[in-house]
């Protein structure tokens, strides 16, 4: 059986965002495992306008094509006002079938580890028929980011990232049989 394709989705498009640092760290941990193909998927690259405000056929097609090529996801989620970013919600809404019957893990960060954003995302993923996994690395802006801007995760997070990836791969493999 060929390796699963897992997208590490950066959940923000904001200038000065920290999600690229967190995403690269997750990818570096994942790549050491050699058990799947991992890639960073940056929603900023797709330049999705607000859903319904203008014709976005080209952007939406590219976005859906990328999602369809993936077997599972790891969302890098930052907490904005106790929820996910508007850009991530918009990107989630631009696809439907491409999300269905896939698995996802969540790595969140914020003042309380991004826990509230992760919980909101779980509800949205359920509606999109995405099975979110239980293990959830939650990173603190106070202890895992130097001066609130340079990502320096505590070593204890490695156990949770690897546990989350184990679950994402198990569920992604199982759900792939539904899509075949």
mmCIF file of C-alpha atoms in Angstrom, residues 18-154:
data_model
loop_
_atom_site.group_PDB
_atom_site.id
_atom_site.type_symbol
_atom_site.label_atom_id
_atom_site.label_comp_id
_atom_site.label_asym_id
_atom_site.label_seq_id
_atom_site.Cartn_x
_atom_site.Cartn_y
_atom_site.Cartn_z
ATOM 1 C CA UNK A 18 3.170 32.341 13.831
ATOM 2 C CA UNK A 19 1.555 29.354 12.124
ATOM 3 C CA UNK A 20 4.412 28.835 9.611
ATOM 4 C CA UNK A 21 6.843 28.261 12.495
ATOM 5 C CA UNK A 22 4.499 25.785 14.170
ATOM 6 C CA UNK A 23 3.700 24.053 10.871
ATOM 7 C CA UNK A 24 7.377 23.628 9.992
ATOM 8 C CA UNK A 25 8.028 22.167 13.444
ATOM 9 C CA UNK A 26 5.161 19.667 13.082
ATOM 10 C CA UNK A 27 6.431 18.742 9.610
ATOM 11 C CA UNK A 28 9.978 18.217 10.906
ATOM 12 C CA UNK A 29 8.650 15.879 13.612
ATOM 13 C CA UNK A 30 6.455 14.071 11.080
ATOM 14 C CA UNK A 31 9.194 13.692 8.469
ATOM 15 C CA UNK A 32 11.387 11.838 10.977
ATOM 16 C CA UNK A 33 8.707 9.150 11.185
ATOM 17 C CA UNK A 34 8.868 8.209 7.466
ATOM 18 C CA UNK A 35 5.362 6.721 7.637
ATOM 19 C CA UNK A 36 3.469 9.101 5.322
ATOM 20 C CA UNK A 37 3.993 11.968 2.903
ATOM 21 C CA UNK A 38 3.611 15.225 4.816
ATOM 22 C CA UNK A 39 3.315 18.652 3.238
ATOM 23 C CA UNK A 40 2.569 22.180 4.371
ATOM 24 C CA UNK A 41 -0.631 23.570 2.843
ATOM 25 C CA UNK A 42 -0.838 27.321 3.348
ATOM 26 C CA UNK A 43 -4.332 28.714 2.861
ATOM 27 C CA UNK A 44 -2.730 32.107 2.113
ATOM 28 C CA UNK A 45 -1.372 30.654 -1.138
ATOM 29 C CA UNK A 46 -4.910 30.123 -2.467
ATOM 30 C CA UNK A 47 -6.068 33.738 -2.059
ATOM 31 C CA UNK A 48 -9.661 32.728 -1.388
ATOM 32 C CA UNK A 49 -11.934 35.786 -1.244
ATOM 33 C CA UNK A 50 -14.812 35.792 1.214
ATOM 34 C CA UNK A 51 -17.190 33.070 0.112
ATOM 35 C CA UNK A 52 -19.885 34.459 -2.171
ATOM 36 C CA UNK A 53 -18.395 37.939 -2.596
ATOM 37 C CA UNK A 54 -16.809 37.398 -6.002
ATOM 38 C CA UNK A 55 -16.219 34.707 -8.576
ATOM 39 C CA UNK A 56 -13.498 32.494 -7.154
ATOM 40 C CA UNK A 57 -13.809 29.551 -9.527
ATOM 41 C CA UNK A 58 -10.066 29.372 -10.182
ATOM 42 C CA UNK A 59 -9.068 29.643 -6.513
ATOM 43 C CA UNK A 60 -11.800 27.256 -5.332
ATOM 44 C CA UNK A 61 -10.873 24.683 -7.968
ATOM 45 C CA UNK A 62 -7.203 24.794 -6.982
ATOM 46 C CA UNK A 63 -8.115 24.559 -3.282
ATOM 47 C CA UNK A 64 -10.479 21.614 -3.778
ATOM 48 C CA UNK A 65 -7.971 19.820 -6.016
ATOM 49 C CA UNK A 66 -5.292 20.126 -3.321
ATOM 50 C CA UNK A 67 -7.645 18.875 -0.589
ATOM 51 C CA UNK A 68 -8.815 15.959 -2.756
ATOM 52 C CA UNK A 69 -5.190 14.819 -3.122
ATOM 53 C CA UNK A 70 -4.831 14.474 0.658
ATOM 54 C CA UNK A 71 -5.871 11.553 2.850
ATOM 55 C CA UNK A 72 -5.814 13.445 6.132
ATOM 56 C CA UNK A 73 -4.954 16.727 7.776
ATOM 57 C CA UNK A 74 -3.195 18.379 10.666
ATOM 58 C CA UNK A 75 -4.619 21.825 11.325
ATOM 59 C CA UNK A 76 -2.345 24.471 12.820
ATOM 60 C CA UNK A 77 -4.882 26.597 14.648
ATOM 61 C CA UNK A 78 -4.371 29.851 16.501
ATOM 62 C CA UNK A 79 -7.021 31.248 18.776
ATOM 63 C CA UNK A 80 -8.591 34.546 17.702
ATOM 64 C CA UNK A 81 -11.310 35.868 20.031
ATOM 65 C CA UNK A 82 -11.960 32.385 21.464
ATOM 66 C CA UNK A 83 -12.341 30.797 18.011
ATOM 67 C CA UNK A 84 -10.578 29.990 14.744
ATOM 68 C CA UNK A 85 -9.490 32.649 12.279
ATOM 69 C CA UNK A 86 -11.974 33.967 9.738
ATOM 70 C CA UNK A 87 -9.578 32.894 6.980
ATOM 71 C CA UNK A 88 -9.649 29.276 8.155
ATOM 72 C CA UNK A 89 -13.442 29.240 8.435
ATOM 73 C CA UNK A 90 -13.657 30.683 4.926
ATOM 74 C CA UNK A 91 -11.244 28.044 3.569
ATOM 75 C CA UNK A 92 -13.220 25.264 5.260
ATOM 76 C CA UNK A 93 -16.421 26.562 3.662
ATOM 77 C CA UNK A 94 -14.911 26.638 0.163
ATOM 78 C CA UNK A 95 -14.866 22.835 0.056
ATOM 79 C CA UNK A 96 -17.335 20.121 0.934
ATOM 80 C CA UNK A 97 -16.760 16.741 -0.677
ATOM 81 C CA UNK A 98 -12.964 17.126 -0.555
ATOM 82 C CA UNK A 99 -13.124 17.029 3.271
ATOM 83 C CA UNK A 100 -15.510 14.072 3.580
ATOM 84 C CA UNK A 101 -14.391 10.795 5.153
ATOM 85 C CA UNK A 102 -10.926 11.962 6.119
ATOM 86 C CA UNK A 103 -9.219 12.364 9.479
ATOM 87 C CA UNK A 104 -7.664 15.394 11.118
ATOM 88 C CA UNK A 105 -5.494 16.292 14.032
ATOM 89 C CA UNK A 106 -5.288 19.724 15.602
ATOM 90 C CA UNK A 107 -2.242 21.548 16.908
ATOM 91 C CA UNK A 108 -3.385 24.773 18.526
ATOM 92 C CA UNK A 109 -1.793 27.729 20.230
ATOM 93 C CA UNK A 110 -2.899 30.760 22.172
ATOM 94 C CA UNK A 111 -3.058 32.177 25.663
ATOM 95 C CA UNK A 112 -4.811 29.015 26.879
ATOM 96 C CA UNK A 113 -3.180 26.744 24.328
ATOM 97 C CA UNK A 114 -5.758 27.572 21.674
ATOM 98 C CA UNK A 115 -8.157 25.124 23.321
ATOM 99 C CA UNK A 116 -11.290 27.156 22.571
ATOM 100 C CA UNK A 117 -10.360 27.472 18.892
ATOM 101 C CA UNK A 118 -9.717 23.731 18.712
ATOM 102 C CA UNK A 119 -13.137 23.017 20.193
ATOM 103 C CA UNK A 120 -14.832 25.279 17.644
ATOM 104 C CA UNK A 121 -12.904 23.607 14.837
ATOM 105 C CA UNK A 122 -14.013 20.164 16.054
ATOM 106 C CA UNK A 123 -17.661 21.159 15.625
ATOM 107 C CA UNK A 124 -17.058 22.440 12.102
ATOM 108 C CA UNK A 125 -15.079 19.340 11.126
ATOM 109 C CA UNK A 126 -17.922 17.111 12.308
ATOM 110 C CA UNK A 127 -20.280 18.884 9.917
ATOM 111 C CA UNK A 128 -17.782 18.306 7.083
ATOM 112 C CA UNK A 129 -17.577 14.550 7.876
ATOM 113 C CA UNK A 130 -13.987 14.826 9.075
ATOM 114 C CA UNK A 131 -13.046 12.538 11.970
ATOM 115 C CA UNK A 132 -10.947 14.572 14.373
ATOM 116 C CA UNK A 133 -8.600 12.640 16.639
ATOM 117 C CA UNK A 134 -8.411 12.886 20.412
ATOM 118 C CA UNK A 135 -4.728 13.709 21.018
ATOM 119 C CA UNK A 136 -4.325 17.461 20.784
ATOM 120 C CA UNK A 137 -1.023 19.296 21.246
ATOM 121 C CA UNK A 138 -1.907 22.671 22.808
ATOM 122 C CA UNK A 139 0.875 25.261 22.783
ATOM 123 C CA UNK A 140 1.057 28.274 25.067
ATOM 124 C CA UNK A 141 1.945 31.729 23.809
ATOM 125 C CA UNK A 142 3.564 32.296 27.221
ATOM 126 C CA UNK A 143 5.794 29.239 27.492
ATOM 127 C CA UNK A 144 6.307 27.960 23.929
ATOM 128 C CA UNK A 145 7.006 31.272 22.183
ATOM 129 C CA UNK A 146 9.922 33.492 23.151
ATOM 130 C CA UNK A 147 8.735 37.108 23.374
ATOM 131 C CA UNK A 148 5.458 35.950 21.843
ATOM 132 C CA UNK A 149 7.065 35.660 18.419
ATOM 133 C CA UNK A 150 9.764 32.963 18.219
ATOM 134 C CA UNK A 151 8.499 29.404 18.504
ATOM 135 C CA UNK A 152 10.487 27.332 20.993
ATOM 136 C CA UNK A 153 8.297 24.382 21.976
ATOM 137 C CA UNK A 154 8.867 22.469 25.166
#
